[in-house]
Coordinates of C-alpha atoms and ligand atoms in Angstrom, one line a residue:
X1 CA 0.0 0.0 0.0
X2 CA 1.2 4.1 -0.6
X3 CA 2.3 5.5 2.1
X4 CA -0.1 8.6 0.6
X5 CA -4.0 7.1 1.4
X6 CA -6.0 7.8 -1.3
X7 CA -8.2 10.5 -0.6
X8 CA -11.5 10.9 -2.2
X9 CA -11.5 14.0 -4.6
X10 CA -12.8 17.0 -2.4
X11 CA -10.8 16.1 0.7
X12 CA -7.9 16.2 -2.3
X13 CA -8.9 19.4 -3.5
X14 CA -8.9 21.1 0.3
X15 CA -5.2 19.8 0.9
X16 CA -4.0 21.7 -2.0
X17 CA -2.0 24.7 -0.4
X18 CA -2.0 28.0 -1.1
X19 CA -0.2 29.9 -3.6
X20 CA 1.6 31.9 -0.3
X21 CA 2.5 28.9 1.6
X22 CA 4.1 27.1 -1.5
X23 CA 5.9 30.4 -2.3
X24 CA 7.7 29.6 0.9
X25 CA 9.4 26.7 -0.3
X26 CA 13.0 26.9 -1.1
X27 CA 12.7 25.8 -5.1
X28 CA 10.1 28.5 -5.4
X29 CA 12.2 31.2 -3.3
X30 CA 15.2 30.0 -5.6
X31 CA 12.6 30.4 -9.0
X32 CA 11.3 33.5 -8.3
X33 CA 15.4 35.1 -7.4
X34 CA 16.0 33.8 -10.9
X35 CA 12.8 34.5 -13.0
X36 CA 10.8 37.0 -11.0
X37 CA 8.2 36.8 -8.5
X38 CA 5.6 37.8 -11.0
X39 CA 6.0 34.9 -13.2
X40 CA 6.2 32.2 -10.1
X41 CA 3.1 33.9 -8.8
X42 CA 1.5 32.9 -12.4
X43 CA 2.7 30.0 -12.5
X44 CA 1.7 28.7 -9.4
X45 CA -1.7 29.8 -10.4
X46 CA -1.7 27.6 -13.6
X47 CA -0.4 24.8 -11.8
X48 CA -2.7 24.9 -9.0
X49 CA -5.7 24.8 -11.8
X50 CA -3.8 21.9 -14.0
X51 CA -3.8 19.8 -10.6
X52 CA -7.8 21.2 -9.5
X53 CA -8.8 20.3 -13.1
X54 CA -7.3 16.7 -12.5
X55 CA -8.9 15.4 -9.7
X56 CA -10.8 13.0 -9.8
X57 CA -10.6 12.3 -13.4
X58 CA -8.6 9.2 -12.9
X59 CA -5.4 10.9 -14.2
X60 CA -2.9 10.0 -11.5
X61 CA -3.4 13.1 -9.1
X62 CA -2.5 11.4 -5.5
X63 CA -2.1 12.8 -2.0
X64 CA 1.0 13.1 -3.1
X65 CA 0.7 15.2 -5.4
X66 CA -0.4 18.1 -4.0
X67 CA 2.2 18.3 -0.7
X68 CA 4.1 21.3 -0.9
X69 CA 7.3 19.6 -2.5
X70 CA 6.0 18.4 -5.7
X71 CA 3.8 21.1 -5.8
X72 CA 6.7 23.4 -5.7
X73 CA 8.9 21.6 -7.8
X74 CA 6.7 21.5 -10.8
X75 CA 5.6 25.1 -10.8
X76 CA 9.4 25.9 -10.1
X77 CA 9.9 23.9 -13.7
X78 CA 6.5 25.3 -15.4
X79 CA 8.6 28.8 -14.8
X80 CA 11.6 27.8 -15.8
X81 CA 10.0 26.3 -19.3
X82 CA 8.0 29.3 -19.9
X83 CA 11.5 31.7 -19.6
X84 CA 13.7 29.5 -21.5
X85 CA 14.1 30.9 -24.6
X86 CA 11.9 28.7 -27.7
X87 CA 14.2 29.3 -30.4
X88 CA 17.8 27.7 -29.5
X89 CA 20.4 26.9 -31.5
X90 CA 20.8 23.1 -33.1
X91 CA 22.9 20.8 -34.6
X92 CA 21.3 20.5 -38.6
X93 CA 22.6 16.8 -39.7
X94 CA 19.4 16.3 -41.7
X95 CA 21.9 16.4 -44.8
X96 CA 19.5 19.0 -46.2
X97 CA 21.8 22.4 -45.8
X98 CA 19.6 24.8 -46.6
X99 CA 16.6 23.5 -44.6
X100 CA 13.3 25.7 -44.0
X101 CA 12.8 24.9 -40.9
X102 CA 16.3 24.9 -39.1
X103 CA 16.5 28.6 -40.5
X104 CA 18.2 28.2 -43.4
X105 CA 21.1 30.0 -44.4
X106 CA 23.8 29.9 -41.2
X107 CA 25.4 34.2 -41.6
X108 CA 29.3 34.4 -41.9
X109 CA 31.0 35.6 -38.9
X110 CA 31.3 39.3 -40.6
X111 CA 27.3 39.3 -41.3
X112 CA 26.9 38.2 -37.7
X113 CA 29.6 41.3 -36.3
X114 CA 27.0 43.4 -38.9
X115 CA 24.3 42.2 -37.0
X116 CA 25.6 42.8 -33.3
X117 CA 27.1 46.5 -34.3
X118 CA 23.5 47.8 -35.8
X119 CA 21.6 46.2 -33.1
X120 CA 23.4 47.5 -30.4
X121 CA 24.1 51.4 -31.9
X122 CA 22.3 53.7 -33.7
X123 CA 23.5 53.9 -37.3
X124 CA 23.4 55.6 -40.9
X125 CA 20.1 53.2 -41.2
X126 CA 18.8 56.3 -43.3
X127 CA 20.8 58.9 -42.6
X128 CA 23.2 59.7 -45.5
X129 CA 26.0 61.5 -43.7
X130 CA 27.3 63.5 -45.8
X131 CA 24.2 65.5 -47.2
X132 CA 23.9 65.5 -43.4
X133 CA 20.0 64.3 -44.1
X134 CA 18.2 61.7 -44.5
X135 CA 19.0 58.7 -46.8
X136 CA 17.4 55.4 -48.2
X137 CA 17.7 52.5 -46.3
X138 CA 18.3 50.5 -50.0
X139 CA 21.6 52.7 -50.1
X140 CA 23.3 50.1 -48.1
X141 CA 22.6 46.8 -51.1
X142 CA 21.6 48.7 -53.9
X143 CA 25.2 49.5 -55.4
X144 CA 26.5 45.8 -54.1
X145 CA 23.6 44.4 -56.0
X146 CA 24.2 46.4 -59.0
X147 CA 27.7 45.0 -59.2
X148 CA 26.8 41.6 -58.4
X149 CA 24.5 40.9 -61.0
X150 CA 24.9 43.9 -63.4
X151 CA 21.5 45.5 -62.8
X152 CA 20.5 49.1 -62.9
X153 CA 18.7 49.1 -59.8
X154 CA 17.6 47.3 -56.7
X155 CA 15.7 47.0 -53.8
X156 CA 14.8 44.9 -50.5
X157 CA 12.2 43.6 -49.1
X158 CA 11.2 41.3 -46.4
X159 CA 12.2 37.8 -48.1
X160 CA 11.2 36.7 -51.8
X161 CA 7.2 36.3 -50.9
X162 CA 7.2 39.9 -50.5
X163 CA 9.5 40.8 -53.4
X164 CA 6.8 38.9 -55.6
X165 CA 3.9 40.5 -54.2
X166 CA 5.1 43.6 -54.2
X167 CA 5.9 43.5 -58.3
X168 CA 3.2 42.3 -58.9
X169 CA 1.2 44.3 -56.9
X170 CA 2.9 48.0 -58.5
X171 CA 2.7 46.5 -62.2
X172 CA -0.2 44.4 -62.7
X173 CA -2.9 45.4 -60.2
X174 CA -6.5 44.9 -62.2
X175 CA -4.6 43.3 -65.1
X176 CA -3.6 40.3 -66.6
X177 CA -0.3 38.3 -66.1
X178 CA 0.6 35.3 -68.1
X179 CA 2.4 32.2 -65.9
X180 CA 2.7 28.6 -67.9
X181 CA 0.7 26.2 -66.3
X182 CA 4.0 24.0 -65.8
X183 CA 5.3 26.8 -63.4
X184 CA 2.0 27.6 -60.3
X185 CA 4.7 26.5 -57.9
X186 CA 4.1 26.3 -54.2
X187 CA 7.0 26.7 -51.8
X188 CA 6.3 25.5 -48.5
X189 CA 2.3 25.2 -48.5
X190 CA 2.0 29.0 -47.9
X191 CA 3.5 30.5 -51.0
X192 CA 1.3 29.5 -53.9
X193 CA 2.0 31.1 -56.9
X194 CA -1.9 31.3 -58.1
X195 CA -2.8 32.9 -54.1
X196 CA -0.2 35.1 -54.3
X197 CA -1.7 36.7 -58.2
X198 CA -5.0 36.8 -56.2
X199 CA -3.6 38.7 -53.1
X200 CA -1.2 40.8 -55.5
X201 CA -4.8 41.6 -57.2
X202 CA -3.9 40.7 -60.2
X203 CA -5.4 38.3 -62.9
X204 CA -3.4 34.9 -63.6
X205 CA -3.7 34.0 -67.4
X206 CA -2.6 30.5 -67.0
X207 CA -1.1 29.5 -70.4
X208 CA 0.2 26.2 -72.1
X209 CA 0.2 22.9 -69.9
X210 CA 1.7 20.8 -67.1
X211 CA 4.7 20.0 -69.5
X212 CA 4.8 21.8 -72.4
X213 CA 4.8 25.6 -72.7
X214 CA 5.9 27.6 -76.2
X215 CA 6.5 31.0 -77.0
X216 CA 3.5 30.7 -79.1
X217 CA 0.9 30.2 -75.9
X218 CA 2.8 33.1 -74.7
X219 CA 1.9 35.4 -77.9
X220 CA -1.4 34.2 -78.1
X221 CA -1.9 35.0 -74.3
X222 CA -0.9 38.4 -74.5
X223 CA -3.0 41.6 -75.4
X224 CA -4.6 44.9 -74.1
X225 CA -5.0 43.3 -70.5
X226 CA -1.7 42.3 -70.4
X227 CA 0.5 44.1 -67.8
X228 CA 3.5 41.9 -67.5
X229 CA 4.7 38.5 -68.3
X230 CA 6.5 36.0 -65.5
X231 CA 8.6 33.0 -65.3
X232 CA 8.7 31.5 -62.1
X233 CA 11.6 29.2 -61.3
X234 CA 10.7 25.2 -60.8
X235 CA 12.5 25.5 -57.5
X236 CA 11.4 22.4 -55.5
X237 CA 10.3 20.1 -58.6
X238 CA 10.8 19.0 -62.2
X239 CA 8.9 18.3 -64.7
X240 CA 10.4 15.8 -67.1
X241 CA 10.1 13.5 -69.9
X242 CA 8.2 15.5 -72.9
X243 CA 8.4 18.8 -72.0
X244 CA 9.1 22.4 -73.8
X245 CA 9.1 25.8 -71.7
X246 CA 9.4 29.2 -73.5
X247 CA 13.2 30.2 -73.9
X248 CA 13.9 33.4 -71.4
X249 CA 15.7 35.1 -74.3
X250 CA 13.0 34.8 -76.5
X251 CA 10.1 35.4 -73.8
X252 CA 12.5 38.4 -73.1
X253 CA 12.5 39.6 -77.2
X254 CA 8.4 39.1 -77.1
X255 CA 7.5 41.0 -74.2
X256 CA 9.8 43.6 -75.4
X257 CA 8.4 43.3 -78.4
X258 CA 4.8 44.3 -77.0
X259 CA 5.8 46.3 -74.3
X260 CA 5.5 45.2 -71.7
X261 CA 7.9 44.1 -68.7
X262 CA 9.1 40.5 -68.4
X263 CA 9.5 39.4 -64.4
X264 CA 11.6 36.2 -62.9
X265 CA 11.0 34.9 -60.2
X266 CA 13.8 32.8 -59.8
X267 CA 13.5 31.6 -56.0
X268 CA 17.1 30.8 -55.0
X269 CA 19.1 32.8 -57.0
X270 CA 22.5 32.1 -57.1
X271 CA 25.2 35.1 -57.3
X272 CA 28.3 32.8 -58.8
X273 CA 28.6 29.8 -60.8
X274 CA 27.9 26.6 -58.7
X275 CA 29.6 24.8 -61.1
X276 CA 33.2 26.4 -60.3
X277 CA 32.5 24.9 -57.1
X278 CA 31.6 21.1 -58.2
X279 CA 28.1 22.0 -58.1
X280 CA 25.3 21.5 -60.6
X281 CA 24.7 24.7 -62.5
X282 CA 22.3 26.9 -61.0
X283 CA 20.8 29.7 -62.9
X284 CA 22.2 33.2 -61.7
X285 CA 20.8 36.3 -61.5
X286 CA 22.9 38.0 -64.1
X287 CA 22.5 35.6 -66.4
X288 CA 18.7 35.9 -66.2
X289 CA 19.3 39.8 -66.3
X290 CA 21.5 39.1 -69.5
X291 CA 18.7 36.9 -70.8
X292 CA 16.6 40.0 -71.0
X293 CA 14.7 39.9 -67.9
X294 CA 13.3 43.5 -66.9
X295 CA 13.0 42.5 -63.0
X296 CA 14.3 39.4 -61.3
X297 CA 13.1 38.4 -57.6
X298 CA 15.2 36.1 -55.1
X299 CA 16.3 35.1 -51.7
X300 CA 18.5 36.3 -49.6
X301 CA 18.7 33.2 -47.1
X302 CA 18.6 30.5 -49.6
X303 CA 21.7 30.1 -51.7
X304 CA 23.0 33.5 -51.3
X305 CA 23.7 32.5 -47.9
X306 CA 22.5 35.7 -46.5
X307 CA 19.2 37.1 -44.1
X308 CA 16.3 36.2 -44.5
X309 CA 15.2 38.7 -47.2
X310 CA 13.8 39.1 -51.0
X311 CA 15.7 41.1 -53.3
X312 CA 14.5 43.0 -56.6
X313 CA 16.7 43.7 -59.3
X314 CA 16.2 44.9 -62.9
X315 CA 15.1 48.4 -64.7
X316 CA 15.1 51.6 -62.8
X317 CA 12.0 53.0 -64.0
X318 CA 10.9 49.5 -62.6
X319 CA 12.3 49.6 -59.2
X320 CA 11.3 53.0 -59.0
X321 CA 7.5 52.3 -58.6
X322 CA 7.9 49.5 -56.6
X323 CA 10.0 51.5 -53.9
X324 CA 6.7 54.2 -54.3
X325 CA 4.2 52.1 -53.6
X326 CA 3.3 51.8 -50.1
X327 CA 4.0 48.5 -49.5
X328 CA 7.6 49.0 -49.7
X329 CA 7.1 50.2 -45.9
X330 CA 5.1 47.2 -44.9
X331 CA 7.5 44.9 -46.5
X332 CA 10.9 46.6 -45.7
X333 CA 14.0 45.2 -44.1
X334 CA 15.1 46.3 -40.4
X335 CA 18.4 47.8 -39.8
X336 CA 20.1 43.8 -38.5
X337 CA 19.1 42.5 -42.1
X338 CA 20.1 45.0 -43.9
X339 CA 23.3 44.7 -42.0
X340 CA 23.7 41.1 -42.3
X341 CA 22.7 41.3 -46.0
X342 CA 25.3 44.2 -46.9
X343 CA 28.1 42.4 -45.0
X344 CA 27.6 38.9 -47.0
X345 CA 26.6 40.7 -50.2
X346 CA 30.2 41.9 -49.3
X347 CA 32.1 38.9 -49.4
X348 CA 30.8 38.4 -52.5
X349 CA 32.8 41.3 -54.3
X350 CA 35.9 38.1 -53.8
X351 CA 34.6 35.4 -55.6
X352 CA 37.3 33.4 -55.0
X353 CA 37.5 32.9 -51.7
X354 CA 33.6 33.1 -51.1
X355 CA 33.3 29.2 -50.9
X356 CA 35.5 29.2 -48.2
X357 CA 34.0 32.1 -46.4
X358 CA 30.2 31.6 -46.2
X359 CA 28.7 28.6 -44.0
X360 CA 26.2 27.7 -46.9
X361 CA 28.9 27.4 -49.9
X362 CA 31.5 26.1 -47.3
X363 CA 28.9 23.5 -46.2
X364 CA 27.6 22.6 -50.0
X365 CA 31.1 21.8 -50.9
X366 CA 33.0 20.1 -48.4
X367 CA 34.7 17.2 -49.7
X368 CA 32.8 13.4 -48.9
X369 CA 36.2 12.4 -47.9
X370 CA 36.2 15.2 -45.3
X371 CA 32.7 14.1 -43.7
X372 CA 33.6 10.4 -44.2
X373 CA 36.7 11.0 -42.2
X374 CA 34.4 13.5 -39.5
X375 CA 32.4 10.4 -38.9
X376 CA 34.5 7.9 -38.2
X377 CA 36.1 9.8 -35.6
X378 CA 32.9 10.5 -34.1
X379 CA 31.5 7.4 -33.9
X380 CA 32.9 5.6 -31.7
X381 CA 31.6 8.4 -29.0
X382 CA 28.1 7.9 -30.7
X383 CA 28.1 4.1 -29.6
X384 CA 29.2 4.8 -26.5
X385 CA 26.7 7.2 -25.9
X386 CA 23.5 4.8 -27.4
X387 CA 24.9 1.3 -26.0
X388 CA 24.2 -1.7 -27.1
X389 CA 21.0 -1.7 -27.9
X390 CA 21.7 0.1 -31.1
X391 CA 24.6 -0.7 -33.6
X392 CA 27.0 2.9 -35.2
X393 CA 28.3 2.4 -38.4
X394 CA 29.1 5.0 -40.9
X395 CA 27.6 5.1 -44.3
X396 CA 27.9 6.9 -47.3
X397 CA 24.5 8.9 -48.3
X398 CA 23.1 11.7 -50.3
X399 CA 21.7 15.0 -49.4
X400 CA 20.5 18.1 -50.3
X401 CA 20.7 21.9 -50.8
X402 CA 16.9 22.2 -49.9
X403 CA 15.3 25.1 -49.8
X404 CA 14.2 25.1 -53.6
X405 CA 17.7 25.4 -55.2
X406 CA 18.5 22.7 -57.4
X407 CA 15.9 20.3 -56.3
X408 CA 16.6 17.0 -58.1
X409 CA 20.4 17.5 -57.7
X410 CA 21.6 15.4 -54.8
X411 CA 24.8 15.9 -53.2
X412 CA 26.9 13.1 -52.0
X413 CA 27.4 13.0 -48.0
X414 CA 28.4 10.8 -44.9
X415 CA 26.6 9.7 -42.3
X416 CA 26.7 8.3 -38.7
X417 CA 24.4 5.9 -39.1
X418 CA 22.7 4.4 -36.0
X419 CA 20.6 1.2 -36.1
X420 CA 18.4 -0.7 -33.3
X421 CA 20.4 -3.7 -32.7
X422 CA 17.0 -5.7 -32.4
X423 CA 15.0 -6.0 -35.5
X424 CA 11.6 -6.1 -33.3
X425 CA 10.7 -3.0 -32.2
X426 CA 12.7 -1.1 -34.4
X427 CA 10.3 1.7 -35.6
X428 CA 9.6 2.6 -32.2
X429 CA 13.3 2.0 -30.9
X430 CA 14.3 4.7 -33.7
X431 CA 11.5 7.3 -33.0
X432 CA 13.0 6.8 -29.3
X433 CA 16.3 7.8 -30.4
X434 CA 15.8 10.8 -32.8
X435 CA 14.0 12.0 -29.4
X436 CA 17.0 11.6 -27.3
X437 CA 19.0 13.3 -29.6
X438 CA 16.8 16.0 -30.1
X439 CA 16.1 16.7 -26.3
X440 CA 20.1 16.7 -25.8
X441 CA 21.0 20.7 -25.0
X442 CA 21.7 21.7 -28.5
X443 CA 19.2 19.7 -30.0
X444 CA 20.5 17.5 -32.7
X445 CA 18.4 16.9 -35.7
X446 CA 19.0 14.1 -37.9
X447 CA 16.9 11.8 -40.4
X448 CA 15.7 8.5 -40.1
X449 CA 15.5 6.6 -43.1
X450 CA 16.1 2.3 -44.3
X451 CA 15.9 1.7 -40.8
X452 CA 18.7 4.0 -39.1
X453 CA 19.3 7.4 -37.7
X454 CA 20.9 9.4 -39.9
X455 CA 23.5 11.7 -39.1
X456 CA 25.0 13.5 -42.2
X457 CA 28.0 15.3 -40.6
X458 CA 28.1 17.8 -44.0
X459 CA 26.9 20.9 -41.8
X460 CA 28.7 20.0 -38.0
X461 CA 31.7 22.6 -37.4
X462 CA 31.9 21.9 -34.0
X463 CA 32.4 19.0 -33.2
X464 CA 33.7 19.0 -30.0
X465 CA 30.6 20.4 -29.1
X466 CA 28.8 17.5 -30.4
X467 CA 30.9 15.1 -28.3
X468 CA 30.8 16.8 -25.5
X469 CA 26.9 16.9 -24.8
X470 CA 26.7 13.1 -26.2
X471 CA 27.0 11.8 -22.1
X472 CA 23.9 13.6 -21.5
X473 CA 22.2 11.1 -24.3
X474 CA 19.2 9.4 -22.4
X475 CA 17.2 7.2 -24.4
X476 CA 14.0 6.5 -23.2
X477 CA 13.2 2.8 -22.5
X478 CA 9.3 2.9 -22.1
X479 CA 8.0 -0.5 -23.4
X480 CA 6.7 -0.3 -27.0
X481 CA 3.1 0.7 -26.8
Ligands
PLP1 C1 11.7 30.0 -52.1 C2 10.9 30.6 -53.2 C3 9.9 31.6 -53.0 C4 9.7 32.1 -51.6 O1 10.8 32.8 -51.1 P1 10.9 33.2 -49.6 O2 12.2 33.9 -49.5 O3 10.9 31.9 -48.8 O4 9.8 34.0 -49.2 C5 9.2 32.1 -54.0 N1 9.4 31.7 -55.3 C6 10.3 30.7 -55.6 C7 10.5 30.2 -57.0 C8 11.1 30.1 -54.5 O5 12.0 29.2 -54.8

């Protein structure tokens, strides 16, 4: 028998103490010197209605449960949880670099001084010091842009959404705007090309079909209604087999042709050949400027490597309305992106060493041989840290830019591989596993797939860091339910 008699619920409910009494505890004096009174107050409160709302419901709520000691103990933990920071740094070894949800593009330490010097000071932001008045915020990209990718003019908004909306929204408001039906992309579930026309308020002329789009459907398409023509990059797809799409040059030629402006949307938008790097070759933004496109919109945290951000480039009479209409201000970048952006738009002026100097191209190229050899001298600490139960070997694998830049491109990797020793049980053995790793300190993230967890080592740089935290590995070992 407990030594806690059970009680029936309302004697329960008048043993609870008060919120005073269990303020008195030491856990709760030491919570409230480290978080505030306030917020040990509230959480007291919450946890006091958790464990009223629980009695007598069969859910486990014991004498025990409400003495001052647990009681104290869980709200002191209910505060600390609600003042820990959400977003914390992790360790990406999905094997997908660029990956949506892990935030993307990791900032070079110069982007990241940027960052810490405009945060902490006021700055030039828009304050052009020698007219001794006030400036334009673009100022700080514009001229970079311009001599990355040979434009006449640019502007920044808040990532490539935005830099889509906003074109579309100062050029074809009320009108018409041709898209082949091979390219109504959606990135993500919450950028669809067809939603953002609609929201833009302009009218999407779908022409051609799924696979096979020609400059004629284009010509045919076009007329009095038309106020602009767009490609949109196939970013995270592609469509193969029998398939035709429109040249650029000559979609360029034809909208020229009728007069009216021709807009890419080219998604990732790469600044320097890939393929000098032992990459597949990626489309860059000059060359879709040297095509003939009149405007092209991109990314700044995809393969740039850069903030979060959506950059505009093309014509100056172009760019001109767009920074006019009064979106810009809704859309435009704060003073720690624009600093982050200018510092790796920077780096970019030495093409050479820019592989070497920015986490996304460093990551994207490091040689197999360099991973391969990462892994084997982490894994012995990796099966110490799981035990027996589960058998480390390292394995070559493939993974991926993500993030809508080359999408059927794979890139060759290594991975820790981790295995249940035990074939039964296995699904749930692995989903136990991933979970330890991802509650360790610094999260680590990989992927399960044939049966292991996968840890591509492509994007670890400190490794110490990963072995250090690996003792701290606890591994559930709740029967399978
Ligand atoms: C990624 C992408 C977008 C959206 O860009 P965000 O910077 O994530 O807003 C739009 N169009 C294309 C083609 C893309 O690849």
């Amino acid at each position: 028998m407990s030594p806690t008699m059970p009680k029936n619920g309302s004697s329960l409910r008048a043993s609870i103490p008060s919120v005073d009494r269990l303020l008195q505890a030491d856990a709760l004096r030491e919570a409230a010197e480290r978080h505030g009174r306030a917020l040990v107050v509230e959480s007291a409160r919450e946890v006091l209605d958790e464990v009223r709302g629980t009695i007598g419901t069969g859910a486990g709520t014991d004498a025990g449960a409400v003495e001052v000691p647990a009681l104290a103990a869980r709200i002191a933990a209910h505060a600390e949880t609600a003042a820990a920071p959400s977003l914390k740094p992790v360790f990406n070894l999905t094997g997908t670099v660029l990956h949506t949800n892990l935030g993307r593009a990791s900032l070079a330490p110069e982007a990241v001084e940027a960052v810490v010097e405009a945060a902490a000071r006021p700055s030039t932001l828009e304050y052009d010091v020698g007219r001794a008045g006030r400036g334009d915020r673009d100022a700080h990209v514009e001229d970079l842009l311009r001599r990355l990718t040979g434009a006449e003019a640019a502007t920044a908004v808040n990532n490539n959404a935005a830099a889509v909306l906003i074109v579309l929204s100062t050029l074809a408001r009320g009108r018409e705007v041709p898209v082949s039906r091979g390219e109504l992309v959606e990135i993500g579930g919450s950028f669809r090309m067809p939603d953002v026309m609609a929201e833009a308020g302009c009218i999407l002329r779908e022409v051609g079909t799924t696979n096979r789009t020609h400059l004629s459907d284009f010509s045919a398409a076009i007329g009095e209604e038309t106020a602009l023509a767009m490609k949109v990059h196939a970013s995270n797809y592609a469509i193969q087999g029998f398939t035709a799409e429109a040249p650029e040059a000559e979609l360029a030629a034809l909208c020229r042709e009728r007069g009216i402006p021709f807009a890419v949307d080219l998604g990732s938008g790469a600044l320097v050949a890939l393929e000098r790097h032992g990459l597949a070759h990626e489309t860059t933004v000059r060359e879709t400027l040297a095509a003939g496109a009149d405007l092209v919109t991109f990314s700044g945290d995809k393969l740039l490597g850069g903030p979060q951000a959506g950059l505009i480039v093309g014509r100056s009479d172009l760019i001109a309305r767009i920074k006019a209409n009064p979106l810009k201000r809704a859309l435009r970048l704060d003073k720690m992106t624009l600093a982050a952006l200018s510092a790796t738009l920077a780096l970019y002026l030495d093409p050479d060493r820019i592989a070497a100097r920015l986490p996304t191209l460093r990551h994207l190229t490091r040689p197999p041989d360099e991973i391969a050899a990462l892994c084997a001298a982490l894994a012995p600490a990796v099966q110490d840290a799981v035990g027996p139960a589960f058998e480390v070997e390292t394995a070559p694998c493939l993974g991926q830019i993500g993030s809508g830049a080359l999408p059927v491109a794979s890139v060759p990797s290594h991975a820790v591989a981790i295995r249940p020793a035990a074939a039964r049980g296995g699904g749930t053995a692995l989903r136990r596993l991933a979970a330890a790793f991802a509650a360790l300190p610094v999260p680590v993230i990989g992927r399960i797939a044939d049966g292991a967890l996968m840890l591509d080592l492509r994007c670890l740089d400190d490794a110490e860091a990963f072995r250090a935290q690996l003792a701290g590995l606890a591994i559930g070992d709740e029967p399978a339910g």
